[in-house]
PDB file of C-alpha atoms in Angstrom:
ATOM      1  CA  MET A  16      19.534 -38.818  28.674  1.00  0.00           C
ATOM      2  CA  GLU A  17      16.621 -39.938  26.502  1.00  0.00           C
ATOM      3  CA  MET A  18      14.514 -37.103  27.900  1.00  0.00           C
ATOM      4  CA  LEU A  19      17.179 -34.559  26.848  1.00  0.00           C
ATOM      5  CA  VAL A  20      17.155 -35.951  23.306  1.00  0.00           C
ATOM      6  CA  VAL A  21      13.344 -35.725  23.171  1.00  0.00           C
ATOM      7  CA  VAL A  22      13.416 -32.139  24.465  1.00  0.00           C
ATOM      8  CA  ALA A  23      16.103 -31.218  21.916  1.00  0.00           C
ATOM      9  CA  ILE A  24      14.033 -32.711  19.080  1.00  0.00           C
ATOM     10  CA  VAL A  25      10.915 -30.841  20.249  1.00  0.00           C
ATOM     11  CA  VAL A  26      12.864 -27.554  20.418  1.00  0.00           C
ATOM     12  CA  ILE A  27      14.267 -28.067  16.907  1.00  0.00           C
ATOM     13  CA  LEU A  28      10.850 -28.949  15.460  1.00  0.00           C
ATOM     14  CA  SER A  29       9.156 -26.002  17.164  1.00  0.00           C
ATOM     15  CA  GLY A  30      11.842 -23.683  15.774  1.00  0.00           C
ATOM     16  CA  LEU A  31      11.158 -24.981  12.278  1.00  0.00           C
ATOM     17  CA  VAL A  32       7.399 -24.612  12.721  1.00  0.00           C
ATOM     18  CA  PHE A  33       7.711 -21.031  14.020  1.00  0.00           C
ATOM     19  CA  GLY A  34      10.044 -20.165  11.136  1.00  0.00           C
ATOM     20  CA  VAL A  35       7.542 -21.481   8.600  1.00  0.00           C
ATOM     21  CA  LEU A  36       4.660 -19.701  10.350  1.00  0.00           C
ATOM     22  CA  ALA A  37       6.570 -16.406  10.293  1.00  0.00           C
ATOM     23  CA  PHE A  38       7.235 -16.828   6.561  1.00  0.00           C
ATOM     24  CA  VAL A  39       3.579 -17.671   5.846  1.00  0.00           C
ATOM     25  CA  TRP A  40       2.373 -14.736   7.974  1.00  0.00           C
ATOM     26  CA  ARG A  41       4.687 -12.306   6.152  1.00  0.00           C
ATOM     27  CA  LYS A  42       3.585 -13.625   2.735  1.00  0.00           C
ATOM     28  CA  ALA A  43      -0.093 -13.375   3.718  1.00  0.00           C
ATOM     29  CA  LYS A  44       0.403  -9.735   4.760  1.00  0.00           C
ATOM     30  CA  ARG A  45       2.150  -8.948   1.448  1.00  0.00           C
ATOM     31  CA  ASP A  46      -0.641 -10.665  -0.515  1.00  0.00           C
ATOM     32  CA  GLN A  47      -3.299  -8.811   1.479  1.00  0.00           C
ATOM     33  CA  THR A  48      -1.543  -5.490   0.800  1.00  0.00           C
ATOM     34  CA  GLN A  49      -1.227  -6.310  -2.913  1.00  0.00           C
ATOM     35  CA  MET A  50      -4.975  -7.016  -2.995  1.00  0.00           C
ATOM     36  CA  THR A  51      -5.658  -3.688  -1.257  1.00  0.00           C
ATOM     37  CA  LEU A  52      -3.544  -1.914  -3.887  1.00  0.00           C
ATOM     38  CA  GLN A  53      -5.554  -3.650  -6.631  1.00  0.00           C
ATOM     39  CA  LEU A  54      -8.842  -2.539  -5.029  1.00  0.00           C
ATOM     40  CA  ILE A  55      -7.564   1.031  -4.809  1.00  0.00           C
ATOM     41  CA  ALA A  56      -6.399   0.837  -8.449  1.00  0.00           C
ATOM     42  CA  THR A  57      -9.893  -0.235  -9.517  1.00  0.00           C
ATOM     43  CA  ALA A  58     -11.410   2.680  -7.592  1.00  0.00           C
ATOM     44  CA  LEU A  59      -8.889   5.071  -9.164  1.00  0.00           C
ATOM     45  CA  ASP A  60      -9.796   3.815 -12.631  1.00  0.00           C
ATOM     46  CA  ASP A  61     -13.497   4.398 -11.865  1.00  0.00           C
ATOM     47  CA  TYR A  62     -12.630   7.896 -10.615  1.00  0.00           C
ATOM     48  CA  ASP A  63     -10.648   8.553 -13.803  1.00  0.00           C
ATOM     49  CA  GLN A  64     -13.594   7.488 -15.971  1.00  0.00           C
ATOM     50  CA  ASP A  65     -15.867   9.966 -14.184  1.00  0.00           C
ATOM     51  CA  HIS A  66     -13.415  12.872 -13.863  1.00  0.00           C
ATOM     52  CA  HIS A  67     -10.958  12.281 -16.763  1.00  0.00           C
ATOM     53  CA  ASP A  68      -7.965  12.343 -14.431  1.00  0.00           C
ATOM     54  CA  TYR A  69      -6.802  10.799 -11.189  1.00  0.00           C
ATOM     55  CA  PRO A  70      -7.095  12.640  -7.854  1.00  0.00           C
ATOM     56  CA  PRO A  71      -4.251  15.041  -7.065  1.00  0.00           C
ATOM     57  CA  SER A  72      -1.602  13.984  -4.561  1.00  0.00           C
ATOM     58  CA  SER A  73      -0.599  17.515  -3.639  1.00  0.00           C
ATOM     59  CA  ILE A  74      -2.318  20.856  -3.341  1.00  0.00           C
ATOM     60  CA  GLY A  75      -0.722  24.092  -4.406  1.00  0.00           C
ATOM     61  CA  GLY A  76       2.053  22.454  -6.429  1.00  0.00           C
ATOM     62  CA  ALA A  77       4.320  21.723  -3.451  1.00  0.00           C
ATOM     63  CA  ILE A  78       5.232  18.030  -3.397  1.00  0.00           C
ATOM     64  CA  ASP A  79       5.142  16.487   0.082  1.00  0.00           C
ATOM     65  CA  PRO A  80       8.309  14.359   0.524  1.00  0.00           C
ATOM     66  CA  THR A  81       6.662  12.239   3.247  1.00  0.00           C
ATOM     67  CA  GLY A  82       3.816  11.189   0.944  1.00  0.00           C
ATOM     68  CA  MET A  83       1.248  11.718   3.694  1.00  0.00           C
ATOM     69  CA  GLU A  84      -0.539  14.531   1.852  1.00  0.00           C
ATOM     70  CA  GLY A  85      -1.095  12.180  -1.088  1.00  0.00           C
ATOM     71  CA  ALA A  86      -2.374   9.480   1.280  1.00  0.00           C
ATOM     72  CA  GLU A  87      -4.822  11.925   2.874  1.00  0.00           C
ATOM     73  CA  LEU A  88      -6.019  13.243  -0.492  1.00  0.00           C
ATOM     74  CA  LEU A  89      -6.451   9.689  -1.818  1.00  0.00           C
ATOM     75  CA  TYR A  90      -8.751   8.893   1.111  1.00  0.00           C
ATOM     76  CA  THR A  91     -10.642  12.176   0.718  1.00  0.00           C
ATOM     77  CA  TYR A  92     -11.251  11.813  -3.009  1.00  0.00           C
ATOM     78  CA  LEU A  93     -12.120   8.118  -3.018  1.00  0.00           C
ATOM     79  CA  CYS A  94     -13.997   7.722   0.281  1.00  0.00           C
ATOM     80  CA  THR A  95     -15.940  10.983   0.583  1.00  0.00           C
ATOM     81  CA  PRO A  96     -19.160  11.112  -1.433  1.00  0.00           C
ATOM     82  CA  GLY A  97     -18.755  13.492  -4.369  1.00  0.00           C
ATOM     83  CA  ALA A  98     -21.291  15.894  -5.864  1.00  0.00           C
ATOM     84  CA  ASN A  99     -23.109  12.947  -7.432  1.00  0.00           C
ATOM     85  CA  GLY A 100     -23.138  11.110  -4.073  1.00  0.00           C
ATOM     86  CA  LYS A 101     -20.799   8.410  -5.390  1.00  0.00           C
ATOM     87  CA  ARG A 102     -18.087   6.870  -3.238  1.00  0.00           C
ATOM     88  CA  TYR A 103     -15.338   4.988  -5.030  1.00  0.00           C
ATOM     89  CA  ILE A 104     -14.297   3.193  -1.850  1.00  0.00           C
ATOM     90  CA  VAL A 105     -16.379   2.571   1.256  1.00  0.00           C
ATOM     91  CA  PRO A 106     -14.066   2.684   4.295  1.00  0.00           C
ATOM     92  CA  GLY A 107     -13.997  -0.527   6.280  1.00  0.00           C
ATOM     93  CA  GLN A 108     -15.282  -2.737   3.458  1.00  0.00           C
ATOM     94  CA  SER A 109     -12.139  -4.603   2.363  1.00  0.00           C
ATOM     95  CA  ASN A 110     -10.322  -1.263   2.559  1.00  0.00           C
ATOM     96  CA  PRO A 111      -8.529  -0.819   5.863  1.00  0.00           C
ATOM     97  CA  THR A 112      -8.102   2.716   7.138  1.00  0.00           C
ATOM     98  CA  CYS A 113      -5.904   4.186   9.838  1.00  0.00           C
ATOM     99  CA  ASP A 114      -5.150   7.561  11.350  1.00  0.00           C
ATOM    100  CA  PRO A 115      -1.541   7.652  12.551  1.00  0.00           C
ATOM    101  CA  GLY A 116      -1.241  10.049  15.460  1.00  0.00           C
ATOM    102  CA  ASN A 117      -5.052  10.328  15.724  1.00  0.00           C
ATOM    103  CA  LEU A 118      -5.018  13.648  13.873  1.00  0.00           C
ATOM    104  CA  GLY A 119      -8.472  13.217  12.359  1.00  0.00           C
ATOM    105  CA  ARG A 120      -6.994  12.674   8.894  1.00  0.00           C
ATOM    106  CA  PRO A 121      -7.680   9.048   7.934  1.00  0.00           C
ATOM    107  CA  LYS A 122      -5.758   7.254   5.211  1.00  0.00           C
ATOM    108  CA  LEU A 123      -6.100   3.964   3.343  1.00  0.00           C
ATOM    109  CA  CYS A 124      -3.720   1.490   4.966  1.00  0.00           C
ATOM    110  CA  ASP A 125      -1.819  -1.685   4.227  1.00  0.00           C
ATOM    111  CA  ALA A 126      -1.930  -4.977   6.125  1.00  0.00           C
ATOM    112  CA  TRP A 127       0.583  -3.622   8.667  1.00  0.00           C
ATOM    113  CA  ASN A 128      -1.817  -0.763   9.486  1.00  0.00           C
ATOM    114  CA  ARG A 129       0.436   1.844   7.878  1.00  0.00           C
ATOM    115  CA  PRO A 130      -0.682   4.471   5.337  1.00  0.00           C
ATOM    116  CA  ILE A 131      -0.359   3.695   1.644  1.00  0.00           C
ATOM    117  CA  ARG A 132       1.411   6.510  -0.194  1.00  0.00           C
ATOM    118  CA  TYR A 133      -0.203   7.864  -3.330  1.00  0.00           C
ATOM    119  CA  GLN A 134       1.463   9.936  -6.041  1.00  0.00           C
ATOM    120  CA  HIS A 135      -0.336  11.423  -9.048  1.00  0.00           C
ATOM    121  CA  HIS A 136       1.704  11.237 -12.263  1.00  0.00           C
ATOM    122  CA  ALA A 137       2.334  14.998 -12.060  1.00  0.00           C
ATOM    123  CA  ASP A 138       4.198  14.525  -8.752  1.00  0.00           C
ATOM    124  CA  TYR A 139       6.876  12.020  -9.833  1.00  0.00           C
ATOM    125  CA  ARG A 140       8.917  11.502 -12.941  1.00  0.00           C
ATOM    126  CA  ASN A 141       6.566   9.582 -15.165  1.00  0.00           C
ATOM    127  CA  ASN A 142       9.162   8.220 -17.559  1.00  0.00           C
ATOM    128  CA  ALA A 143       9.439   5.073 -19.656  1.00  0.00           C
ATOM    129  CA  PRO A 144       9.921   2.128 -19.397  1.00  0.00           C
ATOM    130  CA  ASN A 145       7.487   1.905 -16.502  1.00  0.00           C
ATOM    131  CA  ARG A 146       5.094   4.744 -17.205  1.00  0.00           C
ATOM    132  CA  GLN A 147       2.190   4.878 -14.756  1.00  0.00           C
ATOM    133  CA  SER A 148      -0.678   7.303 -14.203  1.00  0.00           C
ATOM    134  CA  TYR A 149      -0.190   7.101 -10.450  1.00  0.00           C
ATOM    135  CA  ARG A 150       1.861   5.226  -7.898  1.00  0.00           C
ATOM    136  CA  LEU A 151       0.713   3.377  -4.785  1.00  0.00           C
ATOM    137  CA  ILE A 152       3.407   2.431  -2.284  1.00  0.00           C
ATOM    138  CA  SER A 153       3.234   0.405   0.932  1.00  0.00           C
ATOM    139  CA  ALA A 154       6.287   0.437   3.188  1.00  0.00           C
ATOM    140  CA  GLY A 155       6.125  -3.349   3.440  1.00  0.00           C
ATOM    141  CA  PRO A 156       7.190  -5.492   6.397  1.00  0.00           C
ATOM    142  CA  ASN A 157      10.094  -3.317   7.550  1.00  0.00           C
ATOM    143  CA  GLY A 158       7.927  -0.180   7.743  1.00  0.00           C
ATOM    144  CA  GLU A 159      10.446   1.984   5.878  1.00  0.00           C
ATOM    145  CA  PHE A 160       9.510   3.664   2.610  1.00  0.00           C
ATOM    146  CA  GLU A 161      12.233   3.046   0.066  1.00  0.00           C
ATOM    147  CA  ASP A 162      10.327   4.628  -2.834  1.00  0.00           C
ATOM    148  CA  GLY A 163       9.728   1.232  -4.427  1.00  0.00           C
ATOM    149  CA  ALA A 164      13.401   0.578  -5.146  1.00  0.00           C
ATOM    150  CA  ALA A 165      14.038  -2.744  -6.892  1.00  0.00           C
ATOM    151  CA  ASP A 166      15.771  -4.252  -3.842  1.00  0.00           C
ATOM    152  CA  SER A 167      13.249  -2.917  -1.294  1.00  0.00           C
ATOM    153  CA  ASP A 168      10.469  -4.789   0.473  1.00  0.00           C
ATOM    154  CA  ASP A 169       7.968  -2.070  -0.489  1.00  0.00           C
ATOM    155  CA  VAL A 170       4.728  -3.313  -2.023  1.00  0.00           C
ATOM    156  CA  VAL A 171       3.910  -1.251  -5.120  1.00  0.00           C
ATOM    157  CA  ASN A 172       1.564  -1.145  -8.109  1.00  0.00           C
ATOM    158  CA  TRP A 173       4.337  -1.244 -10.729  1.00  0.00           C
ATOM    159  CA  GLU A 174       7.182  -3.538 -11.661  1.00  0.00           C
ATOM    160  CA  LYS A 175       9.995  -2.557  -9.286  1.00  0.00           C
ATOM    161  CA  SER A 176      12.733  -3.745 -11.635  1.00  0.00           C
ATOM    162  CA  LYS A 177      11.675  -0.908 -13.987  1.00  0.00           C
ATOM    163  CA  PRO A 178      11.727   2.378 -12.035  1.00  0.00           C
TER     164      PRO A 178
END
């Protein structure tokens, strides 16, 4: 009987420990993704200083609803050396990259190894009260893009309570 009580206590304690570890792991991933977004934002600001605008997130005026074109263009403009030989981001140095589907089109990725969506201000409604020059969106823990809705788990570079 005493052994059953001990086993029950161990099971309860291990459940609590695993619950706390899962919470800490999820928070660490969110924090890591937020830091990645801040690094990308710094690179975008450097790009803007040199080129007087942010990189486009679509070519030819057609907006890609999946956001993958913007993710590919973000990587291309920030990671590929420009005419002056400058790279705004060096892939692999605190900037994780991935290539979903191994299509040869790398993208900057979040802590869950999923592409970070990028939208230039011309490709979304850039209205007050939360006016931004660009948007960066990670799908967050659930892996579903919810366009940064206030009640979503998306990790974004703006205040979600103000669309």
